[in-house]
Structures are given as structure tokens and as C-alpha cells.
Short mmCIF file of C-alpha atoms and ligand atoms in Angstrom, two decimals:
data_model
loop_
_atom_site.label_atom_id
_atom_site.label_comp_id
_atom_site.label_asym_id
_atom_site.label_seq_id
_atom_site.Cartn_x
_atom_site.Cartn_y
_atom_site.Cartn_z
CA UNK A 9 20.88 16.67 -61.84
CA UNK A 10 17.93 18.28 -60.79
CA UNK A 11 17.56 20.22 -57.66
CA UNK A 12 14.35 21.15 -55.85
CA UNK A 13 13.63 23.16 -53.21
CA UNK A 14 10.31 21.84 -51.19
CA UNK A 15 8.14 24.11 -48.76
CA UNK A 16 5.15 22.32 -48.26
CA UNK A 17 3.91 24.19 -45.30
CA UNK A 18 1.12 22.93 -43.50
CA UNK A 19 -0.51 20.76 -45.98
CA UNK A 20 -2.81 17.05 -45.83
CA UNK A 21 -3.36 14.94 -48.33
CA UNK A 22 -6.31 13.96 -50.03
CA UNK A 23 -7.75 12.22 -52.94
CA UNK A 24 -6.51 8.88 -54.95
CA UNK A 25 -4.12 8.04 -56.99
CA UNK A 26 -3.14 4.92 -59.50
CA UNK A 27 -0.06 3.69 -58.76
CA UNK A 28 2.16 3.52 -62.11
CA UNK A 29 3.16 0.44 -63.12
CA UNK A 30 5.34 -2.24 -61.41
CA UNK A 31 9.42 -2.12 -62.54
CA UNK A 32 9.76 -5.85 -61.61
CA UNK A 33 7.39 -6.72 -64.27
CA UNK A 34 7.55 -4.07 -66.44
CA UNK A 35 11.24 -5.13 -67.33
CA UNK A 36 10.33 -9.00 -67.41
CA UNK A 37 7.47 -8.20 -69.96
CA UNK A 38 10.27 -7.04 -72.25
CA UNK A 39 12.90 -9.50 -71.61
CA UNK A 40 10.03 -12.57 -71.73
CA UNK A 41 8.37 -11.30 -74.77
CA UNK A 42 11.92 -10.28 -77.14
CA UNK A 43 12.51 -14.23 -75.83
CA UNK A 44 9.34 -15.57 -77.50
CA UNK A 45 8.86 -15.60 -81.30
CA UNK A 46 5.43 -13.51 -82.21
CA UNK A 47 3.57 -10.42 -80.68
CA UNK A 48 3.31 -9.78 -76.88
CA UNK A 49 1.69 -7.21 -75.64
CA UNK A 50 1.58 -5.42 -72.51
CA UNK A 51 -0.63 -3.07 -70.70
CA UNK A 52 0.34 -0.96 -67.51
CA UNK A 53 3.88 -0.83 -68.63
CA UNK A 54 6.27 1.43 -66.42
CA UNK A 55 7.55 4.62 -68.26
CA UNK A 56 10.67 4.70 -66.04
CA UNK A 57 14.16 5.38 -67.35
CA UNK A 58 14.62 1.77 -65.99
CA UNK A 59 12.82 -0.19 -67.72
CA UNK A 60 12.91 2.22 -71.18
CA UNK A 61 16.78 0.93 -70.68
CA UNK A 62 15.58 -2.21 -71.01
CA UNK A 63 13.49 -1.38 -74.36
CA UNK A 64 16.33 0.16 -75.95
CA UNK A 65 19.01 -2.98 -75.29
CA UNK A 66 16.54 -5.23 -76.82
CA UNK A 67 16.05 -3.15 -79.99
CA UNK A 68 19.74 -3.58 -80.49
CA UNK A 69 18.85 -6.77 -80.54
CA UNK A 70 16.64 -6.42 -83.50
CA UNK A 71 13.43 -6.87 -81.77
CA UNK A 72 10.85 -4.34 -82.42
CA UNK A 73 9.00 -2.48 -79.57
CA UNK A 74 6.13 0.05 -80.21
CA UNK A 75 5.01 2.14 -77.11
CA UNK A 76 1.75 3.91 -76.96
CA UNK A 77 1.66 5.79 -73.83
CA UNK A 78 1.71 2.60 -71.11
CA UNK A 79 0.53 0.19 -73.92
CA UNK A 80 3.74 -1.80 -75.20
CA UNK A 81 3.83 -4.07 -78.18
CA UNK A 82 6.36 -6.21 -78.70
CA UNK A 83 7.05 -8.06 -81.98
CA UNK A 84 10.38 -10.74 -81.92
CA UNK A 85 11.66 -12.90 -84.16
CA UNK A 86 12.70 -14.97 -80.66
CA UNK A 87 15.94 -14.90 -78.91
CA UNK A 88 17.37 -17.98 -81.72
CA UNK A 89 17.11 -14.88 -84.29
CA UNK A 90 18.19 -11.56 -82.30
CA UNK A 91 20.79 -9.71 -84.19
CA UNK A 92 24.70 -9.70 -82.50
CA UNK A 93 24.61 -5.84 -81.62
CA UNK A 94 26.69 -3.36 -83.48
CA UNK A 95 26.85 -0.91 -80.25
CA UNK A 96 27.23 -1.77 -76.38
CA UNK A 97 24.31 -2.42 -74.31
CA UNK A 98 23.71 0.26 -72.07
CA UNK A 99 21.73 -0.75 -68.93
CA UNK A 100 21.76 2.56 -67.11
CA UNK A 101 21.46 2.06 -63.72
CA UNK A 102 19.37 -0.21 -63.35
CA UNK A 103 20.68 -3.86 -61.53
CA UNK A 104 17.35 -6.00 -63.15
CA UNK A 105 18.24 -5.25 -66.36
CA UNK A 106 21.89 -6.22 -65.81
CA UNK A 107 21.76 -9.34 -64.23
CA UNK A 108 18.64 -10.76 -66.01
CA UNK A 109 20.24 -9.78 -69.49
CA UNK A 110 23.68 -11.47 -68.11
CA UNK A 111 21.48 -14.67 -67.76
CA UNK A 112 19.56 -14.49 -71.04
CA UNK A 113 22.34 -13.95 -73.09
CA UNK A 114 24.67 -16.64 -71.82
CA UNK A 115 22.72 -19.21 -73.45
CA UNK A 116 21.92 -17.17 -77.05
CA UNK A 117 24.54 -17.53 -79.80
CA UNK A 118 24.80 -13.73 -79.20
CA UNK A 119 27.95 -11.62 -78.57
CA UNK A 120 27.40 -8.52 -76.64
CA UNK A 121 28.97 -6.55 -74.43
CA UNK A 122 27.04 -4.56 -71.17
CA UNK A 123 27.84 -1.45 -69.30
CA UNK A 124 25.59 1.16 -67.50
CA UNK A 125 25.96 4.40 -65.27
CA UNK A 126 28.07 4.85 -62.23
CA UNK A 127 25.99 3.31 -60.11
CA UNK A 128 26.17 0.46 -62.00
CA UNK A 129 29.75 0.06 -62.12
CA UNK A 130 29.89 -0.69 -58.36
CA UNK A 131 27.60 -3.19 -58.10
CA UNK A 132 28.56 -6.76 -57.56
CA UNK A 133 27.82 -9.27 -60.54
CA UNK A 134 29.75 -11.83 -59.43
CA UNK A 135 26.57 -13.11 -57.49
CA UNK A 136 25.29 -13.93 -60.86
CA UNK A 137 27.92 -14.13 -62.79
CA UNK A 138 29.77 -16.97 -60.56
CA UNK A 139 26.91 -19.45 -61.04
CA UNK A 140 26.48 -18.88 -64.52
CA UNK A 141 29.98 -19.81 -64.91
CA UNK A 142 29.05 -23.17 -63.23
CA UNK A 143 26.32 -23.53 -66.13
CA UNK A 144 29.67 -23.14 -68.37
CA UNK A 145 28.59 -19.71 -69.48
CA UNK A 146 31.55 -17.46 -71.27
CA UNK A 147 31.64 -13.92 -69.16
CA UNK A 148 34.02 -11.53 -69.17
CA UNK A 149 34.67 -8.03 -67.02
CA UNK A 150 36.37 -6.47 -64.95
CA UNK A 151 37.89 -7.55 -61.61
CA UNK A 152 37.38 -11.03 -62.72
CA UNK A 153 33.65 -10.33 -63.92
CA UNK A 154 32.41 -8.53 -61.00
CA UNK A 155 31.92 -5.23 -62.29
CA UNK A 156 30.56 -3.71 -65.71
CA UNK A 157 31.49 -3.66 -68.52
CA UNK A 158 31.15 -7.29 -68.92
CA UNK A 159 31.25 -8.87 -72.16
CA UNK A 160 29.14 -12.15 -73.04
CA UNK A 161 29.47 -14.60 -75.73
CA UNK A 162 26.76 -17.22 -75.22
CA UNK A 163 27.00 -20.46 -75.62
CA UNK A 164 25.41 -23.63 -74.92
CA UNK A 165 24.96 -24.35 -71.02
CA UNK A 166 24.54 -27.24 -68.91
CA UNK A 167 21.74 -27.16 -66.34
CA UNK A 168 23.48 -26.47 -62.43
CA UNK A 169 21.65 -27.67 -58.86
CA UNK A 170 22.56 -23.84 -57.30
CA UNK A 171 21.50 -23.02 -53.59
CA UNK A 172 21.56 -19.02 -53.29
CA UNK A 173 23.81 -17.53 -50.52
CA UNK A 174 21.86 -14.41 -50.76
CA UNK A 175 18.42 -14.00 -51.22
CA UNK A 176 18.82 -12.41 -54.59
CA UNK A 177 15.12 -12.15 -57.38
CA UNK A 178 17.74 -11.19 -59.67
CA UNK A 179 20.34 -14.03 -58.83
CA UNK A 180 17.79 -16.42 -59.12
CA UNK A 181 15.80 -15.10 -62.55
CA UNK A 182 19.41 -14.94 -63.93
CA UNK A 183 19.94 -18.63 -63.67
CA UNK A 184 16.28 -19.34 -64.54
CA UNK A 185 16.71 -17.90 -67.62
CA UNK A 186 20.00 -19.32 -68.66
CA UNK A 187 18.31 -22.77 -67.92
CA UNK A 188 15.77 -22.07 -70.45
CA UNK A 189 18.87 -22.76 -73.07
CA UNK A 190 20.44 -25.21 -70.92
CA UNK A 191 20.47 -29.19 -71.19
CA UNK A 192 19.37 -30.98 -68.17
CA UNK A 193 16.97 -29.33 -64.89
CA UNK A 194 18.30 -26.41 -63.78
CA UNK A 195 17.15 -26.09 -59.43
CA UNK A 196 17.41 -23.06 -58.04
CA UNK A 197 17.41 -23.58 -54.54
CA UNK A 198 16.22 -20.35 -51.61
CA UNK A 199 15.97 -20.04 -48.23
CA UNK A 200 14.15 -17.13 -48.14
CA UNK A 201 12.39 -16.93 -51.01
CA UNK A 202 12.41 -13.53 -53.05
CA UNK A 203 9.86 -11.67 -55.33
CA UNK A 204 8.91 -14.44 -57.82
CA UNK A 205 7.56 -12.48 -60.56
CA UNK A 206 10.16 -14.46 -63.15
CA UNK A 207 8.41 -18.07 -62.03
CA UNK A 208 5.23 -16.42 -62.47
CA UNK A 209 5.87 -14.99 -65.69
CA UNK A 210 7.07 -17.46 -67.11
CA UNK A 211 4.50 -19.75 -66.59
CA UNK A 212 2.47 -17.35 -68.43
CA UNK A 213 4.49 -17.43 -71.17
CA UNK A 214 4.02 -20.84 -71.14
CA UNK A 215 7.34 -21.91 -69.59
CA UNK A 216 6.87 -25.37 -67.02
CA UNK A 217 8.49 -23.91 -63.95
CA UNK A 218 7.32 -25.92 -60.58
CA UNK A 219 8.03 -25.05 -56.81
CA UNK A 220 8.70 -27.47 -54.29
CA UNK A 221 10.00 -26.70 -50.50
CA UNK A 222 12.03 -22.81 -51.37
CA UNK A 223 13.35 -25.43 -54.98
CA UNK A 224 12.33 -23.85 -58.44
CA UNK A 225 13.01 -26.69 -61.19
CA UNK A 226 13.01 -25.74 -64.97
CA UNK A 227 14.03 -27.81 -67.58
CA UNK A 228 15.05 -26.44 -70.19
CA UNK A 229 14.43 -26.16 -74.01
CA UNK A 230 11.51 -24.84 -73.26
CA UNK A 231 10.63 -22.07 -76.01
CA UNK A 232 8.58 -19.07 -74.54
CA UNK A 233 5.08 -18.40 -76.31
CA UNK A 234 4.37 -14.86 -76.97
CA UNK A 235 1.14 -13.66 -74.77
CA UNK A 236 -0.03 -10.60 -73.16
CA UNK A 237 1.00 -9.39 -69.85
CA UNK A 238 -1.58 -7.11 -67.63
CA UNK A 239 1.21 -5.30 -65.18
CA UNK A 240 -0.15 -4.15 -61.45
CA UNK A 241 0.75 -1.15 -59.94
CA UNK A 242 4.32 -1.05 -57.99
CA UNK A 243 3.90 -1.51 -54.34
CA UNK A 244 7.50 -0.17 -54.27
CA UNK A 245 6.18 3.12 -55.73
CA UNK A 246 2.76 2.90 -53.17
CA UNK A 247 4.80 2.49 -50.27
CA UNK A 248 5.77 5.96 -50.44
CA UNK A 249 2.25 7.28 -50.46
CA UNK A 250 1.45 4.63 -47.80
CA UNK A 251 3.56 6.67 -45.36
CA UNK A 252 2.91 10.01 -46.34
CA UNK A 253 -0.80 9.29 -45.74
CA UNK A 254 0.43 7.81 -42.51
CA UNK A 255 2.69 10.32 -41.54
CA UNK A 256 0.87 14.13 -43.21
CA UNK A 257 -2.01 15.19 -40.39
CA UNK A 258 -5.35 14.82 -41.61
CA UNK A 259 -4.58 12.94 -44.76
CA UNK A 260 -6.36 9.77 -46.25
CA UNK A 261 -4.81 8.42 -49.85
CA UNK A 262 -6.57 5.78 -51.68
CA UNK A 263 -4.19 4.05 -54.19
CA UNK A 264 -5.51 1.87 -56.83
CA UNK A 265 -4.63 -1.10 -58.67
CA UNK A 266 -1.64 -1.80 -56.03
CA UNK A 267 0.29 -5.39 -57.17
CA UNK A 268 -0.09 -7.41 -53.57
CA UNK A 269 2.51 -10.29 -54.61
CA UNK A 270 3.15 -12.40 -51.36
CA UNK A 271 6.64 -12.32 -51.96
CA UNK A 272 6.51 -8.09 -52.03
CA UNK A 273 3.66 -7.10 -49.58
CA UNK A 274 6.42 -6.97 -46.65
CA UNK A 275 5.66 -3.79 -46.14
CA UNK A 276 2.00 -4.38 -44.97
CA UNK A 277 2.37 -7.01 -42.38
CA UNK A 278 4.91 -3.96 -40.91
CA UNK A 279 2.44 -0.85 -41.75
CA UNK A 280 -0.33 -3.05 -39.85
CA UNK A 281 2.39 -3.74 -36.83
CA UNK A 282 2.88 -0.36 -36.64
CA UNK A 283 -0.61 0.40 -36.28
CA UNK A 284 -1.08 2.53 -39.42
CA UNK A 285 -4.88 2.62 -40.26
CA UNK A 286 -4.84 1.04 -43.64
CA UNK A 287 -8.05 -0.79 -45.73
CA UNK A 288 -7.77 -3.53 -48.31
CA UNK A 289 -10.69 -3.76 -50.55
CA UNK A 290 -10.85 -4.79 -54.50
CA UNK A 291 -8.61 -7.93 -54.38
CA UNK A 292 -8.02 -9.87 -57.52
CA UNK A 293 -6.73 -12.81 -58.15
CA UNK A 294 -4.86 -12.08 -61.15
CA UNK A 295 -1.64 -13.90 -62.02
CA UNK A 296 -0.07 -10.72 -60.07
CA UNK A 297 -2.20 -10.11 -57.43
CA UNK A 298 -3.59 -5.90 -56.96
CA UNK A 299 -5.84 -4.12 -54.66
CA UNK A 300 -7.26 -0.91 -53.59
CA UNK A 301 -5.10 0.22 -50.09
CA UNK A 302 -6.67 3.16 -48.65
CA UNK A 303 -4.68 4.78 -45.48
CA UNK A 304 -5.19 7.44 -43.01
CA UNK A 305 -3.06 9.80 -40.94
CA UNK A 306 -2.04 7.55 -37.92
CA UNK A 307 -0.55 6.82 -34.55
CA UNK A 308 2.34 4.68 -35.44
CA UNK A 309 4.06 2.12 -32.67
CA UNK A 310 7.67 1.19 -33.16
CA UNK A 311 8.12 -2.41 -34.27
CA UNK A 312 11.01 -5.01 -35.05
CA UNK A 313 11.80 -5.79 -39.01
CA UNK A 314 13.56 -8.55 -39.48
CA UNK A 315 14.41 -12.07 -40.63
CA UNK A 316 12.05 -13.62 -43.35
CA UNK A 317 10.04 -10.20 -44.27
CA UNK A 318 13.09 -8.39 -45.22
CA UNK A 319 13.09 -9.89 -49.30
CA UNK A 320 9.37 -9.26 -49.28
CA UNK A 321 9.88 -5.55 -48.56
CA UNK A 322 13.62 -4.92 -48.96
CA UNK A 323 13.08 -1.85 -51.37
CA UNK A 324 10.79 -0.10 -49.31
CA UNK A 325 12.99 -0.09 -46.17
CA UNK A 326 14.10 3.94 -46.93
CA UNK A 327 10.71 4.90 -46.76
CA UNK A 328 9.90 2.72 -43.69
CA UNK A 329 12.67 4.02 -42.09
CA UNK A 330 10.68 7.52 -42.33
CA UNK A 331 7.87 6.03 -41.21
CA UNK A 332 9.26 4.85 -38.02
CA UNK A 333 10.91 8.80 -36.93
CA UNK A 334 7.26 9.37 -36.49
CA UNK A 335 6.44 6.09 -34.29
CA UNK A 336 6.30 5.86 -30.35
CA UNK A 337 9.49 4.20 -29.69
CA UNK A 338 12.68 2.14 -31.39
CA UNK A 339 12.10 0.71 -34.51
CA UNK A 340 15.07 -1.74 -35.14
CA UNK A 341 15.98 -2.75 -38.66
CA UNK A 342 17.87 -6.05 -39.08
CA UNK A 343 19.14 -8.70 -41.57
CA UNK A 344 19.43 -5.57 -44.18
CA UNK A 345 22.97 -6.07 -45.44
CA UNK A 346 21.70 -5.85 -48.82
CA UNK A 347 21.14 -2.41 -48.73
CA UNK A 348 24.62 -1.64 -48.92
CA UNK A 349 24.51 -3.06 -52.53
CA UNK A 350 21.63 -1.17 -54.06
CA UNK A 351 21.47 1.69 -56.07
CA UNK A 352 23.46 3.32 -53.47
CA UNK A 353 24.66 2.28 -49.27
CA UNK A 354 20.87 2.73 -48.39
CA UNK A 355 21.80 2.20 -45.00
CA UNK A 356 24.62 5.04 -44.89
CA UNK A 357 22.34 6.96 -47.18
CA UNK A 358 19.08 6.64 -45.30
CA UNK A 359 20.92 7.65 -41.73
CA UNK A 360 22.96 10.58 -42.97
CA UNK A 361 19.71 12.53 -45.02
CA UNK A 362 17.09 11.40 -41.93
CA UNK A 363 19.74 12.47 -39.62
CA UNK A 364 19.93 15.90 -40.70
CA UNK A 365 16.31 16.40 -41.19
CA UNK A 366 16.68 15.38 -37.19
CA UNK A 367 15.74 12.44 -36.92
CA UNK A 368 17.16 9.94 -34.07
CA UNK A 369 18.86 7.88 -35.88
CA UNK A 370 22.12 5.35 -36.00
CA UNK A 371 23.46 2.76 -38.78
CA UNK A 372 24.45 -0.72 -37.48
CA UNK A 373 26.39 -3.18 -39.31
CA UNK A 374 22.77 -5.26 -40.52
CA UNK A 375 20.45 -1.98 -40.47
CA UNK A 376 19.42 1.06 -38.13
CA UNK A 377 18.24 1.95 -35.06
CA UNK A 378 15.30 4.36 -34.99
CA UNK A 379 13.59 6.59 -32.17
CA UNK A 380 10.68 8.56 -32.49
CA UNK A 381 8.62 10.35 -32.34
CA UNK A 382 10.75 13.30 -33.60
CA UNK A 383 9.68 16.43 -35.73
CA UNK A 384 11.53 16.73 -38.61
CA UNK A 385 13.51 19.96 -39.44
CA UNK A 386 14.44 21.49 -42.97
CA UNK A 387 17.54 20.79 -44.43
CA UNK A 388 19.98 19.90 -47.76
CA UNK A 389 19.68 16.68 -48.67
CA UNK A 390 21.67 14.17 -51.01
CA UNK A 391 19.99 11.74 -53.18
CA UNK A 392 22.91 9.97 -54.31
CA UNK A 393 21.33 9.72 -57.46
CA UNK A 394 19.22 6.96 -56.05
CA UNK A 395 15.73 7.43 -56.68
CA UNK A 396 14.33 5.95 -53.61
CA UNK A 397 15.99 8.24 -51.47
CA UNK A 398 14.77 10.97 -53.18
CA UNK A 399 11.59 10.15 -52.78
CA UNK A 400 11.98 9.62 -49.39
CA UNK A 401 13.65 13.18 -49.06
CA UNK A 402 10.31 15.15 -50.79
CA UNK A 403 7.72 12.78 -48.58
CA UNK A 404 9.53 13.82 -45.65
CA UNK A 405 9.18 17.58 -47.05
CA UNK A 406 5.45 17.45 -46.40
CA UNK A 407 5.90 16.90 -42.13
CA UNK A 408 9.21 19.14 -42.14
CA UNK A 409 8.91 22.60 -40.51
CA UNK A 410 10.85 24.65 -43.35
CA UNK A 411 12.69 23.85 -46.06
CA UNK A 412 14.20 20.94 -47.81
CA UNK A 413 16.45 20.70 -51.22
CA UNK A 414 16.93 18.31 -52.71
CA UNK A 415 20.39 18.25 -54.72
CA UNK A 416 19.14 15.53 -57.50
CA UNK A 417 15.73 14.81 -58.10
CA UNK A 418 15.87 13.81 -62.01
CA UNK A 419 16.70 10.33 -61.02
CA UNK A 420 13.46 10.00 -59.36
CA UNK A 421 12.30 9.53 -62.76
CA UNK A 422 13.85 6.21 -62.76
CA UNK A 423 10.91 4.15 -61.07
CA UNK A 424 9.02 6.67 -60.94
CA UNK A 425 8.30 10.03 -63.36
CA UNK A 426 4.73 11.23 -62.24
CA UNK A 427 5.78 11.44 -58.64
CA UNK A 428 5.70 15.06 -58.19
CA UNK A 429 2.60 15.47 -60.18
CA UNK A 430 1.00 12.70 -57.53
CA UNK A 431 2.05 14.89 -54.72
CA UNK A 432 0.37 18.15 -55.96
CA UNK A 433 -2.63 16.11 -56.88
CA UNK A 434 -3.05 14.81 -53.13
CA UNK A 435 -1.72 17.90 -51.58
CA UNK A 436 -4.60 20.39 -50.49
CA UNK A 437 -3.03 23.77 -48.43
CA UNK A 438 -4.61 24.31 -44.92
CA UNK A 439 -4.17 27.88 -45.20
C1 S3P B 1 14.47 -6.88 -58.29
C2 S3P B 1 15.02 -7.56 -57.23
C3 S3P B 1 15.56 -6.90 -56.03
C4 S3P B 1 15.09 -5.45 -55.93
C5 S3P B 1 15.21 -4.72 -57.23
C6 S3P B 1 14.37 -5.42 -58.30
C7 S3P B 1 13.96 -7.65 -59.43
O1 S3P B 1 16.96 -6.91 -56.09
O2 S3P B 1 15.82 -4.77 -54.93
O3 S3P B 1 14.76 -3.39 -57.08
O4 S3P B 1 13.27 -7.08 -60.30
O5 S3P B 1 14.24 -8.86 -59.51
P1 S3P B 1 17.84 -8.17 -55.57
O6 S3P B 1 17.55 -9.31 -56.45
O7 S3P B 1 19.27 -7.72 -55.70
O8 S3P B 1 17.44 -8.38 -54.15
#
């Protein structure tokens, strides 16, 4: 725990950043190359407690992992010669790691058993856990295996025809990657389709993995070949500069290198709906997609988020909802259930800290309701130990008149460490 007190006074923002790297990938990157036998190496890698979760479960799996600042080598003697671990896995609190490890392990010949923090231990794992069953996977935990500590002993699977009830990257990657070790074509089946960076990824690794109509088929016995993986910057991490440039008077933020995967750039068909002035120059074409997104202080119109966009940007709604206390009428955010199952009720979360900043503001059973424009106020705020509303807590700092703490700001450093130093690089005093 790590509280803050934040006076920005009258401040703009200036200057450009480059966005660290994207958590998505960085944990794939690990998880694909410990799968594959040989070096992988990665570049761009995410220095979040996250995904450094993720390094250390895999070294008790006896693969070795060398980081050099955001360089990451990874040398494996593939996932048919990891090592049964002698301690628990400990995930932290992050959900990825979790639920893709639940998946990759079902299908090893490796016992191992999984907890991580408190957060953690709420979170539902049935979701993934129930059709991995149906691929004849051996799980154990508690409440009948929907909540950590769950214990795995893998086993050979059988390939399952699954259609997701929730639109789940996690759900879906999980199954993925128990149908690399299962006989037959595993389908996962979507109909709204999430952040695909496993399908992706795996191709690069070599892996046949085809999509047809919202259907991704992979047959399996397919072994992964080691490669190396170039990770773009995290829009999820952007999006919070994206608003403060929006949102701070006089402000314009470049941010480089920003990963613009269809299935996570939600957040700029809504930024452009709201009217936020925002360029898009330097796209590549790159397996994962980056650009350069410059934005500048703006007159923001409320807009209606909803329906299909809401996978493609579901991580950014606390920050959005931000956004939209300094837009020209009611926002309404819908089809958000979800965010009762993150890293903490982002919907009760969101309302309750925006609420006492001043904000107009009400929860509904699928979202919020959000009229603006409003000036924000200082005030104590909770985190919940949920780095995204932390963040969203300092960035609305910079507009508040007066101040705001903060009660836990370490766990900021979960997705994303150099935050604060990105602030006081873009911040320039008006005084
Ligand atoms: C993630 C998927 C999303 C997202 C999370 C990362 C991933 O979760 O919220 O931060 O890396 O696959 P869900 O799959 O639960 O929607």
C-alpha cells in the first residue's frame, strides 16, 4: 500500500511519451515461448508485476528466462519436459495468467497447484474451468473449482466444439491452448469476438489456427516453434494519456508505438464519437498492429457505448468513464456486466471514487449513467488495489481543483510502473 497525495494545480501537458509494453502479449510471449522447445525472444516486454508473475510460474517450471531491461529471452526445453513444481504457482493478481496457465497445464503431464492474491481469490474460474472439464481435463478447487487455489493434474484431452456464453480472450485462449494437447479439432465458437492476440500468436509460433464466421478451429498436436515476438505498446496503458490530453487545458500528448489491434482499438471509434481531436499517423502492419496517436485538449460530446465495442475496449471503460464527466451531456454505458468480475466491481468502483471527486454519476445493473460537464473537486479516493482505478484517480488529479489521495497506488505498478514518471514528464506548471 502506497498512498499519494496529488496537487497538480493548474498544469497542461506536453511532450511524448512511448507507451510501455502491451500485458496481453507480454504474458502470451512467456506462456507461447516456455511451450516451444528452443530460444524465443522478445522485445518490448512489459515490466509489470503481472506479467513478472507470469515469469516466475514458468521458472518453476524449469524453463529459463533472462531479462535485460524490456529484452526477454526465453530458453525451454518445451512444455513435454517442464519440471512438476516443488512450490505452488503464485499468479498474483493477475486473471491472464490464471486462466491461460489453467488451460496449458491441463493437457501437460504436469501436477501443479495455482493460487494468487485476494483479488484473485474472487474471481470466477469456472468460466474456464467448466469447459476444460468437457475436454476431460482433471481440476480441482474450491467451491467446485471456481475459485483459487485450484490444483491441476494434466492429462490427455479430447478436442470440445465450445460456443462462449461470455465474451471472454481468456476463456477462449484457455481452451485454445488445451487443444494444442488435445486429439481431434478443438472450435471455439464467439459472438462477439474478443482481443485475439492468442490466434495471432500462435500463428507466429507456427501453430495452424484458422477463423471462419466468430469459429477459431485448431487441431491439435501441433508443437509450437520457438520465434521472436516484437510486443506493441498497450493501448490499455495509452488510453489513460488519451484522456488526460483530452481532458488537461492546453495539452497535446503524442504517444508512440501504440498496439491498434482491431479487436482492442474500442476506445477510438468512442474518443472520435466524442469528438476528441486525435491524429493517427505511423501505421504498421505488423503482426500486432501500432501507431503514433497524437491528441489535444478537446470539446468532448456525450455518446452511447454499447453492444459489439464493449470487448474491444472493455478495460479502458474506468478511464472513459472520466472522460465522459467532462463531455456535454449523458454518456450511457451498457452491456458492461463484466466489469463486476475484474480486478475489482469496476462499475461500483468507478461510481463511488468519480462520485466523490463530484462527478454526476449513477451505477445501473449493465453500466453507468454519466452527465457532464462537471468540475471535479478534491477528495480521498480508494483504489481497491486495482490498478486501473488508480490510474484513473491521479489522471483525474490533473483537472481537480485541490487535492486528491490516493489510499493505494503501489498496485499501479501492476500494468503499469513508469506511470508517474510519464506524468511529470508531460506535466509543465502554468505558474
Ligand atoms: C485479457 C482479457 C480480458 C482483459 C484482461 C486481459 C487477456 O479479460 O480484461 O485485462 O489478456 O486475454 P476477459 O477475458 O476476462 O474479458
Amino acid at each position: 500500500m502506497t498512498q499519494k497525495t496529488l496537487h497538480y494545480g493548474s498544469v497542461r501537458l506536453q511532450g511524448s511519451l512511448i507507451v510501455p509494453g502491451d500485458k496481453s502479449v507480454s504474458h502470451r510471449s512467456i506462456m507461447f515461448g516456455a511451450m516451444a522447445t528452443g530460444t524465443t525472444t522478445v522485445e518490448g516486454f512489459l515490466l509489470g508485476e503481472d506479467c513478472l508473475d507470469t515469469i516466475k510460474c514458468f521458472r518453476k517450471l524449469g524453463v529459463n528466462i533472462d531479462v535485460q531491461a524490456t529484452n526477454v529471452t526465453i530458453e525451454s526445453p518445451g512444455i513435454n519436459n517442464w519440471e512438476e513444481p516443488s512450490e505452488v504457482l503464485y499468479t498474483g493478481n493477475s486473471g491472464t495468467t490464471t486462466r491461460l496457465m489453467l488451460g496449458v497445464l491441463a493437457g501437460s503431464h504436469i501436477h501443479a497447484i495455482m493460487t494468487g492474491d485476494a483479488s484473485i481469490a474472487k474471481r470466477p474460474m469456472r468460466r474456464v474451468v467448466d469447459p476444460l472439464r468437457l475436454m476431460q481435463a482433471d481440476i480441482r478447487g474450491r467451491n467446485n473449482g471456481q475459485y483459487t487455489p485450484l490444483a491441476i493434474q494434466g492429462k490427455p484431452l479430447q478436442a470440445i466444439d465450445y460456443t462462449m456464453p461470455v465474451a471472454s480472450a481468456q476463456v477462449k485462449s484457455a481452451i485454445l491452448l488445451a487443444g494444442l494437447h488435445a486429439t481431434g479439432t478443438t472450435i471455439v465458437r464467439e459472438a462477439v469476438v474478443s482481443r485475439d492476440h492468442t490466434e495471432r500468436m500462435l500463428r507466429q509460433f507456427g501453430v495452424a489456427v484458422t477463423t471462419k464466421d466468430g469459429a477459431v478451429h485448431l487441431t491439435g498436436n501441433q508443437p509450437l516453434q520457438a520465434t521472436h515476438v516484437k510486443v506493441p505498446g498497450d493501448i490499455s496503458s495509452a488510453a489513460f494519456f488519451l484522456v488526460a490530453g483530452a481532458i488537461v487545458p492546453n495539452s497535446e500528448i503524442t504517444l508512440q508505438n501504440v498496439g491498434l489491434n482491431p479487436t482492442r482499438d474500442g476506445i477510438i471509434d468512442v474518443l472520435q464519437a466524442m469528438k476528441v481531436k486525435l491524429a493517427i499517423t505511423d501505421v504498421t502492419e505488423d503482426a500486432e498492429p501500432t501507431a503514433t496517436l497524437t491528441v489535444q485538449t478537446s470539446e468532448m460530446q456525450a455518446t452511447i457505448i454499447g453492444g459489439d465495442v464493449i470487448p474491444r475496449l472493455i478495460d479502458e471503460i474506468p478511464i472513459l468513464a472520466l472522460l465522459a464527466t467532462q463531455a456535454h451531456g449523458t454518456t450511457i454505458i451498457k452491456d458492461a456486466e463484466e466489469l463486476k468480475v475484474k480486478e475489482t466491481d469496476r462499475i461500483q468502483a468507478v461510481v463511488t471514487e468519480l462520485k466523490k471527486l463530484g462527478a454526476t454519476i449513477e451505477a445501473t445493473e449493465d453500466g453507468m449513467v454519466i452527465t457532464g460537464p462537471t468540475p471535479l473537486h478534491g477528495a480521498n479516493l480508494a483504489s481497491y488495489g486495482d490498478h486501473r482505478i488508480g490510474m484513473m484517480g491521479a489522471i483525474a488529479a490533473l483537472i481537480a481543483e485541490g487535492e486528491v489521495t490516493i489510499d493505494d497506488t503501489a498496485c499501479i505498478g501492476i500494468s503499469y510502473p513508469t506511470f508517474f514518471e510519464h506524468i511529470e514528464q508531460l506535466a509543465k506548471s502554468l505558474s
